Amino acid sequence: MRMLLKWKSGLEATNGAVRTGKMREINQSLEERTQPEAAYFCMENGHRTAHIFFDLADPSQIAVIAEPLFQDVSTTVEFIPVTTTVELRRGLAQASLV
C-alpha cells in the first residue's frame, strides 16, 4: 500500500544529530528501507519535517522504519495511506459515488 510517512523531529535531539552526522545516517537508512517514490523535507511549525511517499508491502515494517526515528531524534511519526487520482477515481466508482 502506498503510504505517506510524515515525521517531525524534536529540535534538541535533531540539532545534535545534525552536528554529529547521525542525521545523515538516519536519512540514508530510511531511504534504503523505504525506497521512496518521492521525499520532501520542510519546516513545519518550527520543526524539521519530512514527507516520504513509499510502498509499504508489509505492515510489520512500520516498527522497523519508525523506531530509529523515535530512539535517535525524538520524532513524531505518522503513517498515512495515500492514493493517486486514478486510484481515487477507481475507488469512488466501486463505491458507486461517481
PDB file of C-alpha atoms in Angstrom:
ATOM      1  CA  MET A   1       0.000   0.000   0.000  1.00  0.00           C
ATOM      2  CA  ARG A   2       1.265   3.452  -0.868  1.00  0.00           C
ATOM      3  CA  MET A   3       1.968   5.397   2.304  1.00  0.00           C
ATOM      4  CA  LEU A   4       2.952   8.865   3.350  1.00  0.00           C
ATOM      5  CA  LEU A   5       5.481   8.682   6.155  1.00  0.00           C
ATOM      6  CA  LYS A   6       5.436  12.048   7.883  1.00  0.00           C
ATOM      7  CA  TRP A   7       7.965  12.643  10.591  1.00  0.00           C
ATOM      8  CA  LYS A   8       8.555  15.760  12.636  1.00  0.00           C
ATOM      9  CA  SER A   9      11.698  15.874  14.729  1.00  0.00           C
ATOM     10  CA  GLY A  10      12.419  17.210  18.184  1.00  0.00           C
ATOM     11  CA  LEU A  11      14.721  20.219  17.929  1.00  0.00           C
ATOM     12  CA  GLU A  12      17.364  19.439  20.547  1.00  0.00           C
ATOM     13  CA  ALA A  13      17.823  15.810  19.568  1.00  0.00           C
ATOM     14  CA  THR A  14      17.897  16.642  15.866  1.00  0.00           C
ATOM     15  CA  ASN A  15      20.319  19.537  16.305  1.00  0.00           C
ATOM     16  CA  GLY A  16      22.710  17.120  17.993  1.00  0.00           C
ATOM     17  CA  ALA A  17      22.180  14.515  15.272  1.00  0.00           C
ATOM     18  CA  VAL A  18      22.914  17.096  12.567  1.00  0.00           C
ATOM     19  CA  ARG A  19      26.124  18.190  14.327  1.00  0.00           C
ATOM     20  CA  THR A  20      27.422  14.627  14.742  1.00  0.00           C
ATOM     21  CA  GLY A  21      26.412  13.378  11.290  1.00  0.00           C
ATOM     22  CA  LYS A  22      23.879  10.952  12.780  1.00  0.00           C
ATOM     23  CA  MET A  23      21.021  12.656  10.905  1.00  0.00           C
ATOM     24  CA  ARG A  24      22.684  11.854   7.586  1.00  0.00           C
ATOM     25  CA  GLU A  25      22.929   8.183   8.662  1.00  0.00           C
ATOM     26  CA  ILE A  26      19.271   8.127   9.729  1.00  0.00           C
ATOM     27  CA  ASN A  27      18.116   9.630   6.424  1.00  0.00           C
ATOM     28  CA  GLN A  28      20.249   7.208   4.423  1.00  0.00           C
ATOM     29  CA  SER A  29      18.914   4.226   6.379  1.00  0.00           C
ATOM     30  CA  LEU A  30      15.352   5.484   5.983  1.00  0.00           C
ATOM     31  CA  GLU A  31      15.851   5.858   2.237  1.00  0.00           C
ATOM     32  CA  GLU A  32      17.236   2.313   1.994  1.00  0.00           C
ATOM     33  CA  ARG A  33      14.321   0.871   3.996  1.00  0.00           C
ATOM     34  CA  THR A  34      11.525   2.715   2.214  1.00  0.00           C
ATOM     35  CA  GLN A  35      12.860   3.097  -1.345  1.00  0.00           C
ATOM     36  CA  PRO A  36      10.668   6.223  -1.682  1.00  0.00           C
ATOM     37  CA  GLU A  37       8.990   7.270  -4.887  1.00  0.00           C
ATOM     38  CA  ALA A  38       9.299  10.842  -3.557  1.00  0.00           C
ATOM     39  CA  ALA A  39      10.681  12.546  -0.456  1.00  0.00           C
ATOM     40  CA  TYR A  40      10.236  16.168   0.576  1.00  0.00           C
ATOM     41  CA  PHE A  41      11.777  17.994   3.524  1.00  0.00           C
ATOM     42  CA  CYS A  42      10.481  21.225   5.021  1.00  0.00           C
ATOM     43  CA  MET A  43       9.943  23.236   8.180  1.00  0.00           C
ATOM     44  CA  GLU A  44       6.557  22.831   9.828  1.00  0.00           C
ATOM     45  CA  ASN A  45       5.683  24.824  12.937  1.00  0.00           C
ATOM     46  CA  GLY A  46       9.393  25.349  13.564  1.00  0.00           C
ATOM     47  CA  HIS A  47      10.329  21.661  13.300  1.00  0.00           C
ATOM     48  CA  ARG A  48      12.272  19.768  10.674  1.00  0.00           C
ATOM     49  CA  THR A  49       9.678  17.701   8.834  1.00  0.00           C
ATOM     50  CA  ALA A  50       9.790  15.037   6.130  1.00  0.00           C
ATOM     51  CA  HIS A  51       7.080  13.743   3.807  1.00  0.00           C
ATOM     52  CA  ILE A  52       8.167  10.421   2.324  1.00  0.00           C
ATOM     53  CA  PHE A  53       5.964   8.557  -0.155  1.00  0.00           C
ATOM     54  CA  PHE A  54       6.671   4.843  -0.446  1.00  0.00           C
ATOM     55  CA  ASP A  55       5.101   1.414  -0.859  1.00  0.00           C
ATOM     56  CA  LEU A  56       4.571  -0.420   2.435  1.00  0.00           C
ATOM     57  CA  ALA A  57       4.437  -4.076   1.418  1.00  0.00           C
ATOM     58  CA  ASP A  58       4.473  -5.491   4.962  1.00  0.00           C
ATOM     59  CA  PRO A  59       2.887  -3.703   7.966  1.00  0.00           C
ATOM     60  CA  SER A  60       5.498  -5.243  10.280  1.00  0.00           C
ATOM     61  CA  GLN A  61       7.968  -2.829   8.675  1.00  0.00           C
ATOM     62  CA  ILE A  62       6.283   0.094  10.440  1.00  0.00           C
ATOM     63  CA  ALA A  63       8.282  -0.623  13.605  1.00  0.00           C
ATOM     64  CA  VAL A  64      11.486  -1.150  11.619  1.00  0.00           C
ATOM     65  CA  ILE A  65      11.049   2.214   9.912  1.00  0.00           C
ATOM     66  CA  ALA A  66       9.763   4.249  12.866  1.00  0.00           C
ATOM     67  CA  GLU A  67      11.830   3.005  15.800  1.00  0.00           C
ATOM     68  CA  PRO A  68      15.149   4.633  14.786  1.00  0.00           C
ATOM     69  CA  LEU A  69      13.324   7.949  14.426  1.00  0.00           C
ATOM     70  CA  PHE A  70      11.802   7.588  17.900  1.00  0.00           C
ATOM     71  CA  GLN A  71      15.065   6.484  19.511  1.00  0.00           C
ATOM     72  CA  ASP A  72      17.607   8.731  17.812  1.00  0.00           C
ATOM     73  CA  VAL A  73      15.884  12.054  17.153  1.00  0.00           C
ATOM     74  CA  SER A  74      12.786  12.217  19.368  1.00  0.00           C
ATOM     75  CA  THR A  75      10.457  12.241  16.387  1.00  0.00           C
ATOM     76  CA  THR A  76       6.700  12.131  15.965  1.00  0.00           C
ATOM     77  CA  VAL A  77       5.823   9.719  13.169  1.00  0.00           C
ATOM     78  CA  GLU A  78       2.644   9.238  11.135  1.00  0.00           C
ATOM     79  CA  PHE A  79       1.917   6.566   8.538  1.00  0.00           C
ATOM     80  CA  ILE A  80      -0.921   7.744   6.291  1.00  0.00           C
ATOM     81  CA  PRO A  81      -2.369   5.644   3.445  1.00  0.00           C
ATOM     82  CA  VAL A  82      -2.496   7.694   0.231  1.00  0.00           C
ATOM     83  CA  THR A  83      -3.835   7.204  -3.295  1.00  0.00           C
ATOM     84  CA  THR A  84      -3.246   8.692  -6.705  1.00  0.00           C
ATOM     85  CA  THR A  85      -6.046  10.466  -8.556  1.00  0.00           C
ATOM     86  CA  VAL A  86      -6.537   7.398 -10.748  1.00  0.00           C
ATOM     87  CA  GLU A  87      -6.808   5.118  -7.701  1.00  0.00           C
ATOM     88  CA  LEU A  88      -9.246   7.506  -6.035  1.00  0.00           C
ATOM     89  CA  ARG A  89     -11.488   7.580  -9.114  1.00  0.00           C
ATOM     90  CA  ARG A  90     -11.433   3.787  -9.308  1.00  0.00           C
ATOM     91  CA  GLY A  91     -12.346   3.501  -5.630  1.00  0.00           C
ATOM     92  CA  LEU A  92     -15.156   6.033  -5.894  1.00  0.00           C
ATOM     93  CA  ALA A  93     -16.535   4.215  -8.939  1.00  0.00           C
ATOM     94  CA  GLN A  94     -16.527   0.958  -6.994  1.00  0.00           C
ATOM     95  CA  ALA A  95     -18.323   2.706  -4.156  1.00  0.00           C
ATOM     96  CA  SER A  96     -20.956   3.928  -6.657  1.00  0.00           C
ATOM     97  CA  LEU A  97     -20.266   7.531  -5.721  1.00  0.00           C
ATOM     98  CA  VAL A  98     -19.167   8.759  -9.154  1.00  0.00           C
TER      99      VAL A  98
END
